[in-house]
Coordinates of C-alpha atoms in Angstrom, one line a residue:
X1 CA -0.7 -8.5 -95.9
X2 CA -1.4 -9.9 -99.4
X3 CA -0.3 -13.2 -100.8
X4 CA 1.3 -13.0 -104.2
X5 CA 2.7 -15.5 -106.7
X6 CA 4.3 -18.7 -105.8
X7 CA 7.7 -19.3 -107.4
X8 CA 9.7 -22.4 -108.2
X9 CA 12.8 -20.8 -106.7
X10 CA 13.3 -17.6 -104.7
X11 CA 16.9 -16.2 -104.7
X12 CA 17.7 -13.8 -101.8
X13 CA 20.4 -11.3 -102.8
X14 CA 21.3 -10.0 -106.3
X15 CA 25.1 -9.9 -106.0
X16 CA 27.3 -12.2 -108.2
X17 CA 26.1 -15.4 -106.4
X18 CA 22.5 -14.5 -106.6
X19 CA 22.8 -13.4 -110.2
X20 CA 24.6 -16.6 -111.3
X21 CA 21.9 -18.7 -109.6
X22 CA 19.0 -16.7 -111.0
X23 CA 20.3 -16.6 -114.6
X24 CA 21.0 -20.4 -114.5
X25 CA 17.5 -21.2 -113.1
X26 CA 15.6 -18.9 -115.5
X27 CA 17.4 -20.2 -118.5
X28 CA 16.4 -23.7 -117.4
X29 CA 12.8 -22.7 -117.6
X30 CA 12.0 -22.2 -113.9
X31 CA 9.8 -19.4 -112.5
X32 CA 12.3 -17.4 -110.5
X33 CA 12.1 -14.4 -108.2
X34 CA 15.2 -12.5 -106.8
X35 CA 14.8 -10.4 -103.7
X36 CA 17.1 -7.4 -103.2
X37 CA 17.1 -5.3 -100.1
X38 CA 18.7 -2.2 -101.7
X39 CA 17.1 0.0 -104.3
X40 CA 19.1 -1.4 -107.2
X41 CA 20.7 -4.7 -108.2
X42 CA 24.3 -5.8 -108.0
X43 CA 24.9 -6.4 -104.3
X44 CA 27.9 -5.4 -102.2
X45 CA 30.3 -6.3 -105.1
X46 CA 28.9 -3.6 -107.3
X47 CA 28.0 -0.9 -104.8
X48 CA 30.5 -1.0 -101.9
X49 CA 33.2 -3.6 -102.6
X50 CA 35.0 -4.8 -105.7
X51 CA 33.8 -2.3 -108.4
X52 CA 34.1 1.0 -106.4
X53 CA 37.4 0.1 -104.8
X54 CA 39.0 -1.0 -108.1
X55 CA 37.6 2.1 -109.9
X56 CA 39.2 4.3 -107.2
X57 CA 42.5 2.4 -107.4
X58 CA 42.6 2.8 -111.2
X59 CA 42.1 6.5 -111.0
X60 CA 44.8 6.9 -108.3
X61 CA 47.3 4.7 -110.3
X62 CA 46.8 6.8 -113.4
X63 CA 47.5 10.0 -111.3
X64 CA 50.7 8.4 -110.0
X65 CA 51.6 7.3 -113.5
X66 CA 51.2 10.9 -114.9
X67 CA 53.2 12.4 -112.0
X68 CA 56.1 10.0 -112.4
X69 CA 56.3 10.2 -116.2
X70 CA 59.1 12.6 -117.3
X71 CA 57.2 13.4 -120.5
X72 CA 54.5 15.1 -118.4
X73 CA 56.6 16.6 -115.7
X74 CA 58.9 18.9 -117.7
X75 CA 57.4 22.1 -116.3
X76 CA 57.1 20.8 -112.7
X77 CA 53.3 20.3 -113.3
X78 CA 51.6 17.5 -111.5
X79 CA 48.1 16.2 -111.1
X80 CA 46.5 16.3 -107.7
X81 CA 43.1 15.0 -106.6
X82 CA 41.2 14.1 -103.5
X83 CA 39.3 11.0 -102.4
X84 CA 36.0 12.7 -102.7
X85 CA 36.8 13.9 -106.2
X86 CA 37.7 10.5 -107.6
X87 CA 34.6 9.0 -106.0
X88 CA 32.7 10.4 -109.0
X89 CA 34.6 8.1 -111.3
X90 CA 33.7 5.1 -109.1
X91 CA 30.0 6.2 -109.1
X92 CA 29.9 6.3 -113.0
X93 CA 31.2 2.8 -113.2
X94 CA 28.7 1.6 -110.5
X95 CA 25.8 3.1 -112.5
X96 CA 27.0 1.4 -115.7
X97 CA 27.3 -2.0 -114.0
X98 CA 23.9 -1.6 -112.3
X99 CA 22.2 -0.9 -115.7
X100 CA 24.0 -3.8 -117.2
X101 CA 22.9 -6.2 -114.5
X102 CA 19.3 -4.9 -114.4
X103 CA 19.1 -5.7 -118.1
X104 CA 20.0 -9.4 -117.4
X105 CA 17.0 -9.8 -115.2
X106 CA 14.7 -8.0 -117.6
X107 CA 15.7 -10.0 -120.7
X108 CA 15.4 -13.3 -118.8
X109 CA 12.1 -12.4 -117.3
X110 CA 13.3 -13.0 -113.8
X111 CA 10.9 -11.3 -111.3
X112 CA 12.7 -8.6 -109.2
X113 CA 11.4 -7.9 -105.7
X114 CA 12.8 -5.0 -103.7
X115 CA 12.8 -5.2 -99.9
X116 CA 14.3 -7.0 -96.9
X117 CA 13.5 -10.7 -96.8
X118 CA 12.9 -12.9 -93.8
X119 CA 11.7 -16.4 -93.5
X120 CA 8.4 -17.0 -91.8
X121 CA 8.2 -20.8 -92.3
X122 CA 9.9 -23.4 -94.5
X123 CA 8.4 -22.2 -97.8
X124 CA 7.5 -18.6 -97.1
X125 CA 9.3 -15.3 -96.9
X126 CA 8.0 -11.9 -95.9
X127 CA 9.5 -9.0 -97.8
X128 CA 9.5 -5.6 -96.0
X129 CA 8.9 -2.7 -98.4
X130 CA 10.4 0.7 -98.0
X131 CA 7.1 2.0 -96.6
X132 CA 7.1 -0.5 -93.8
X133 CA 4.5 -2.8 -95.4
X134 CA 5.1 -6.5 -96.0
X135 CA 4.4 -8.8 -98.9
X136 CA 4.4 -12.6 -98.6
X137 CA 5.9 -14.9 -101.2
X138 CA 6.2 -18.7 -101.3
X139 CA 8.6 -21.0 -103.2
X140 CA 9.6 -24.7 -103.5
X141 CA 13.2 -23.9 -103.1
X142 CA 15.4 -21.0 -101.9
X143 CA 18.9 -19.8 -102.6
X144 CA 20.5 -17.6 -99.9
X145 CA 23.0 -15.2 -101.6
X146 CA 23.0 -12.3 -99.1
X147 CA 26.7 -11.8 -99.1
X148 CA 28.7 -10.2 -96.3
X149 CA 29.4 -6.8 -94.7
X150 CA 32.3 -5.3 -92.8
X151 CA 32.6 -6.6 -89.2
X152 CA 31.9 -3.9 -86.6
X153 CA 33.2 -4.6 -83.1
X154 CA 30.7 -3.4 -80.4
X155 CA 33.3 -1.3 -78.7
X156 CA 33.9 1.1 -81.6
X157 CA 31.4 3.9 -82.3
X158 CA 30.8 3.7 -86.0
X159 CA 28.3 6.5 -85.8
X160 CA 31.1 8.9 -85.1
X161 CA 31.7 11.0 -88.2
X162 CA 35.4 10.2 -88.4
X163 CA 35.1 6.4 -87.9
X164 CA 34.5 4.4 -91.2
X165 CA 34.3 0.9 -92.4
X166 CA 35.0 -0.3 -96.0
X167 CA 31.3 0.5 -96.9
X168 CA 30.9 3.9 -95.3
X169 CA 34.3 5.1 -96.5
X170 CA 32.6 5.5 -99.9
X171 CA 30.6 8.3 -98.3
X172 CA 33.7 10.2 -97.2
X173 CA 33.0 13.9 -97.6
X174 CA 36.0 15.6 -96.0
X175 CA 39.6 15.2 -97.3
X176 CA 41.8 13.8 -94.6
X177 CA 45.5 14.6 -94.4
X178 CA 46.1 11.6 -92.2
X179 CA 44.3 8.3 -92.0
X180 CA 44.7 5.2 -89.8
X181 CA 43.7 1.9 -91.5
X182 CA 43.1 -0.8 -88.9
X183 CA 43.4 -4.3 -90.5
X184 CA 46.0 -5.1 -93.1
X185 CA 44.1 -7.7 -95.0
X186 CA 43.3 -7.4 -98.7
X187 CA 40.8 -4.5 -98.2
X188 CA 43.1 -2.6 -95.8
X189 CA 46.1 -2.9 -98.1
X190 CA 44.1 -1.8 -101.2
X191 CA 42.9 1.3 -99.4
X192 CA 46.4 2.0 -98.0
X193 CA 47.5 2.1 -101.7
X194 CA 44.7 4.4 -102.6
X195 CA 45.1 6.9 -99.8
X196 CA 48.8 7.0 -100.0
X197 CA 48.6 7.5 -103.7
X198 CA 46.6 10.6 -103.1
X199 CA 49.3 11.9 -100.8
X200 CA 47.4 11.2 -97.6
X201 CA 49.6 10.3 -94.6
X202 CA 48.7 6.6 -94.0
X203 CA 49.3 4.4 -91.0
X204 CA 48.5 0.7 -91.5
X205 CA 47.9 -1.3 -88.4
X206 CA 48.4 -5.0 -88.9
X207 CA 47.1 -7.5 -86.3
X208 CA 49.5 -10.2 -87.7
X209 CA 53.3 -10.4 -88.0
X210 CA 53.5 -9.9 -91.8
X211 CA 51.3 -8.5 -94.5
X212 CA 49.0 -10.9 -96.3
X213 CA 50.7 -14.0 -94.8
X214 CA 48.8 -16.3 -97.2
X215 CA 50.9 -15.0 -100.0
X216 CA 54.3 -16.3 -101.1
X217 CA 56.8 -14.7 -98.6
X218 CA 58.7 -12.9 -101.4
X219 CA 55.6 -11.3 -102.7
X220 CA 54.5 -10.3 -99.2
X221 CA 58.0 -8.8 -98.6
X222 CA 57.8 -6.9 -101.9
X223 CA 54.5 -5.3 -100.9
X224 CA 55.9 -4.4 -97.5
X225 CA 58.9 -2.8 -99.2
X226 CA 56.9 -0.8 -101.7
X227 CA 54.5 0.4 -98.9
X228 CA 57.6 1.5 -96.9
X229 CA 59.1 3.1 -99.9
X230 CA 56.0 5.1 -100.6
X231 CA 55.7 6.3 -97.0
X232 CA 53.0 4.0 -95.6
X233 CA 53.9 3.3 -91.9
X234 CA 53.1 -0.3 -91.1
X235 CA 52.7 -1.4 -87.5
X236 CA 52.8 -5.2 -87.3
X237 CA 51.5 -7.4 -84.4
X238 CA 49.3 -4.6 -82.9
X239 CA 45.7 -4.7 -81.7
X240 CA 43.5 -1.9 -80.5
X241 CA 42.4 -1.4 -76.9
X242 CA 40.0 1.4 -77.7
X243 CA 39.2 4.0 -80.4
X244 CA 38.6 7.4 -79.1
X245 CA 36.6 9.8 -81.3
X246 CA 37.5 13.5 -81.0
X247 CA 35.9 16.6 -82.5
X248 CA 38.3 16.6 -85.5
X249 CA 39.6 13.0 -85.7
X250 CA 40.4 9.9 -83.8
X251 CA 42.9 8.6 -81.3
X252 CA 43.7 4.8 -81.4
X253 CA 44.9 3.3 -78.1
X254 CA 46.8 0.1 -78.8
X255 CA 47.2 -2.8 -76.3
X256 CA 51.0 -2.3 -76.6
X257 CA 50.6 1.1 -74.9
X258 CA 51.1 3.1 -78.0
X259 CA 48.7 5.9 -79.1
X260 CA 48.1 7.1 -82.6
X261 CA 46.2 10.1 -83.8
X262 CA 44.7 10.9 -87.2
X263 CA 41.9 12.7 -89.0
X264 CA 39.9 9.5 -89.4
X265 CA 40.1 5.7 -89.1
X266 CA 39.1 3.0 -91.6
X267 CA 38.3 -0.2 -89.7
X268 CA 38.9 -3.0 -92.2
X269 CA 39.4 -6.1 -90.0
X270 CA 37.1 -8.9 -91.0
X271 CA 33.6 -9.4 -92.5
X272 CA 30.5 -11.1 -91.3
X273 CA 27.8 -12.9 -93.3
X274 CA 24.4 -11.1 -93.8
X275 CA 22.2 -13.7 -92.1
X276 CA 21.1 -11.9 -88.9
X277 CA 17.9 -10.4 -90.5
X278 CA 16.8 -13.6 -92.4
X279 CA 15.1 -15.2 -89.3
X280 CA 16.8 -18.5 -90.2
X281 CA 15.5 -20.1 -86.9
X282 CA 12.1 -20.2 -88.6
X283 CA 13.5 -22.8 -91.0
X284 CA 15.8 -24.6 -88.5
X285 CA 19.1 -23.1 -89.7
X286 CA 21.7 -21.6 -87.4
X287 CA 24.7 -19.6 -88.9
X288 CA 28.1 -19.7 -87.1
X289 CA 29.6 -16.9 -85.1
X290 CA 30.7 -15.2 -88.4
X291 CA 27.2 -15.3 -89.8
X292 CA 28.1 -18.0 -92.3
X293 CA 26.0 -21.0 -93.3
X294 CA 27.3 -24.5 -93.7
X295 CA 26.6 -26.2 -97.1
X296 CA 27.5 -29.5 -98.8
X297 CA 29.1 -30.0 -102.2
X298 CA 25.9 -29.1 -104.0
X299 CA 25.6 -25.9 -101.9
X300 CA 22.7 -27.4 -100.0
X301 CA 22.2 -26.4 -96.4
X302 CA 21.0 -28.7 -93.6
X303 CA 17.5 -27.9 -94.8
X304 CA 17.0 -29.9 -98.0
X305 CA 15.2 -27.2 -100.1
X306 CA 17.4 -24.3 -99.1
X307 CA 20.8 -23.6 -100.7
X308 CA 23.4 -20.9 -100.1
X309 CA 26.3 -19.5 -102.2
X310 CA 28.9 -16.6 -102.1
X311 CA 30.3 -14.8 -99.1
X312 CA 27.6 -16.1 -96.8
X313 CA 29.2 -19.6 -97.0
X314 CA 32.7 -18.4 -96.4
X315 CA 35.8 -19.3 -98.4
X316 CA 36.9 -18.2 -101.0
X317 CA 34.7 -15.1 -100.6
X318 CA 35.4 -13.8 -104.1
X319 CA 33.0 -12.2 -106.5
X320 CA 34.2 -14.5 -109.4
X321 CA 33.8 -17.6 -107.3
X322 CA 30.4 -16.6 -106.0
X323 CA 29.1 -16.2 -109.6
X324 CA 30.4 -19.7 -110.4
X325 CA 28.8 -21.1 -107.2
X326 CA 25.5 -19.5 -108.4
X327 CA 25.8 -21.3 -111.7
X328 CA 26.6 -24.6 -110.0
X329 CA 23.7 -24.3 -107.5
X330 CA 21.3 -23.8 -110.5
X331 CA 22.6 -27.1 -111.9
X332 CA 22.1 -28.8 -108.5
X333 CA 18.5 -27.6 -108.3
X334 CA 17.5 -28.4 -111.9
X335 CA 19.5 -31.7 -112.3
X336 CA 19.8 -32.9 -108.7
X337 CA 23.6 -32.5 -108.8
X338 CA 26.0 -29.8 -109.9
X339 CA 27.8 -30.6 -113.2
X340 CA 30.9 -28.6 -112.1
X341 CA 32.7 -27.4 -109.0
X342 CA 35.1 -24.7 -108.2
X343 CA 38.6 -25.3 -109.5
X344 CA 41.3 -26.3 -106.9
X345 CA 43.6 -23.5 -107.8
X346 CA 41.6 -20.3 -107.6
X347 CA 43.6 -17.3 -108.6
X348 CA 44.1 -14.4 -106.1
X349 CA 43.9 -10.9 -107.3
X350 CA 44.9 -8.1 -104.9
X351 CA 44.5 -4.6 -106.3
X352 CA 47.2 -2.8 -104.4
X353 CA 49.6 -0.4 -106.2
X354 CA 51.4 -2.4 -107.7
X355 CA 49.0 -5.3 -108.2
X356 CA 49.5 -8.8 -106.8
X357 CA 48.2 -12.0 -108.2
X358 CA 49.0 -15.7 -107.6
X359 CA 47.7 -19.1 -108.4
X360 CA 48.8 -22.5 -107.0
X361 CA 51.3 -23.3 -104.2
X362 CA 53.7 -20.9 -102.5
X363 CA 57.4 -21.7 -101.8
X364 CA 56.7 -22.2 -98.1
X365 CA 53.9 -24.7 -98.8
X366 CA 56.1 -26.7 -101.2
X367 CA 59.0 -26.7 -98.8
X368 CA 56.8 -27.9 -96.0
X369 CA 55.4 -30.7 -98.2
X370 CA 59.0 -31.6 -99.2
X371 CA 58.2 -31.3 -102.9
X372 CA 61.4 -30.9 -105.0
X373 CA 60.7 -27.6 -106.9
X374 CA 62.7 -25.1 -108.7
X375 CA 62.1 -21.4 -109.4
X376 CA 62.0 -19.4 -112.6
X377 CA 62.0 -15.6 -112.3
X378 CA 61.5 -12.7 -114.7
X379 CA 62.0 -9.1 -113.6
X380 CA 59.7 -6.6 -115.3
X381 CA 62.5 -4.0 -115.6
X382 CA 64.1 -6.3 -118.3
X383 CA 60.9 -6.5 -120.4
X384 CA 60.7 -4.1 -123.4
X385 CA 56.9 -3.6 -122.9
X386 CA 57.4 -2.6 -119.3
X387 CA 60.1 -0.2 -120.2
X388 CA 58.0 1.4 -122.9
X389 CA 55.0 1.8 -120.5
X390 CA 57.2 2.9 -117.6
X391 CA 55.9 0.0 -115.5
X392 CA 59.2 -1.7 -114.7
X393 CA 58.4 -2.4 -111.0
X394 CA 57.6 -6.0 -110.4
X395 CA 58.3 -9.6 -111.3
X396 CA 56.9 -13.0 -112.3
X397 CA 57.9 -16.2 -110.4
X398 CA 57.1 -19.7 -111.6
X399 CA 57.5 -22.6 -109.3
X400 CA 57.8 -26.0 -111.0
X401 CA 58.6 -29.6 -110.1
X402 CA 62.3 -30.4 -110.7
X403 CA 61.7 -33.8 -112.3
X404 CA 58.3 -33.6 -114.1
X405 CA 58.6 -29.8 -114.8
X406 CA 54.9 -29.5 -113.8
X407 CA 53.9 -26.0 -112.9
X408 CA 53.1 -25.9 -109.2
X409 CA 52.6 -22.2 -108.5
X410 CA 52.8 -18.7 -110.2
X411 CA 53.2 -15.5 -108.3
X412 CA 53.2 -12.0 -110.0
X413 CA 53.8 -8.6 -108.5
X414 CA 53.4 -5.5 -110.7
X415 CA 51.1 -3.7 -113.1
X416 CA 48.4 -5.9 -114.7
X417 CA 49.4 -8.8 -112.5
X418 CA 45.8 -10.0 -112.2
X419 CA 45.6 -10.2 -116.0
X420 CA 49.0 -11.7 -116.5
X421 CA 48.3 -14.6 -114.1
X422 CA 45.6 -16.1 -116.3
X423 CA 48.1 -17.1 -119.0
X424 CA 49.9 -19.3 -116.5
X425 CA 46.6 -20.5 -115.0
X426 CA 45.4 -21.7 -118.3
X427 CA 48.5 -24.0 -118.7
X428 CA 48.3 -25.1 -115.1
X429 CA 44.8 -26.3 -115.6
X430 CA 45.9 -28.7 -118.4
X431 CA 46.5 -32.3 -117.6
X432 CA 49.7 -34.4 -118.0
X433 CA 52.5 -33.3 -120.3
X434 CA 50.5 -30.2 -121.4
X435 CA 51.2 -28.7 -118.0
X436 CA 54.9 -28.1 -117.9
X437 CA 57.1 -25.0 -117.8
X438 CA 58.5 -26.0 -121.2
X439 CA 55.3 -24.8 -122.8
X440 CA 56.5 -21.2 -122.3
X441 CA 59.8 -21.9 -124.0
X442 CA 58.4 -23.7 -127.0
X443 CA 55.6 -21.2 -127.8
X444 CA 56.0 -17.9 -129.6
X445 CA 54.8 -14.8 -127.8
X446 CA 53.9 -11.4 -129.2
X447 CA 56.7 -8.9 -128.8
X448 CA 56.8 -6.6 -126.9
X449 CA 54.3 -7.8 -124.3
X450 CA 54.1 -8.4 -120.6
X451 CA 53.2 -12.0 -121.3
X452 CA 56.8 -12.5 -122.5
X453 CA 57.7 -12.6 -118.8
X454 CA 56.6 -16.2 -118.9
X455 CA 59.2 -17.1 -121.5
X456 CA 62.0 -15.3 -119.6
X457 CA 61.0 -16.9 -116.3
X458 CA 60.8 -20.4 -117.9
X459 CA 64.2 -20.1 -119.4
X460 CA 65.6 -18.8 -116.1
X461 CA 64.1 -21.8 -114.2
X462 CA 65.2 -24.4 -116.7
X463 CA 68.7 -23.1 -116.6
X464 CA 68.8 -23.8 -112.8
X465 CA 68.3 -27.6 -113.4
X466 CA 71.3 -29.9 -113.5

């Protein structure tokens, strides 16, 4: 073993959280190293999660758009593709993102160390190289940004060639005619959209009583309807007893006594923090049962000089939030305290087909809190831009206080929902009289645009007041 440089800070993991921390620390003049266990930077977000799944979704939605547009279907021609074919599009995006992120480290003179890190004492990590040798590095402070991975129950054989999780599904070689997706959270619903969009028979097993129950009920119901309408079979309130791998597929035995057979299964029910290989006991830290680490408001763990950000600390487990947390932990390390904190109303973006996005309170939350609210709605089918684009499925809903007219929540279902939501979010973040639904009536929008939905919804809501 050889002892190499000592660093001011070592960041473990090069996903959004690690990148945000490393960039903030190097720009502040600190000597920083970032350790990445894979052969290239970017973390799970770039290689297995956000980027590939959204690239796949985009390709599938364009195929659906082509096949449903009467301009292109005059001669009964239609586009067809397979999951393995459209993976090449995702890979090209991943490569571009990886090169971009590598450039950030190069330009900022942040030392990149490739290998698997584990603590050996309070200020030392050993990094296992691909050839099995170890290098030793020391630092004054550490940031753990190791992210998360799909949860794998012990009683499912993930080595079987027809059993996948949301990482290994990106290595799918055969083209299934029928897939079972177990787990109807965000990842499960997004992949249900992708596979059904490719014409694959899709069964979605939901362990809860409704899809994405954290959403506003109307939006959850809209997604359920569109899944049903597209041919996705949803089975609510079901849990598996065992998954039987066969020569050419799988049989899922449910606790309710039902049996389901398909060419393969995608298990997408939960994630766990990547802390098991870090040897945290060497520094006196103990993750919880989900592999997550507890931190304070400065992202500091119970060990004073060790910090943690991103999926490894739990909620909200979003790439965008992880990057912000990385920036904030850099402030905490360089200044003693973070200058900023995550906003209260973090937007949700769910890349199903159609998209879903929301920010703020749901109707059921406002009702439970006995807040007097009113609803303004706009249906996309009435918007000129949506009609022109042939994207008339969806709606925008604004929830606002009946008396102060303060915006309390915004919920969008339809194409580009995750983009549209930020217009409303910007107004919600304003203070006092600047945050009212009347802003959308008194401003002038480009026409025709999807943004015009805000003006229509605002007028609809104000007309309900008396």
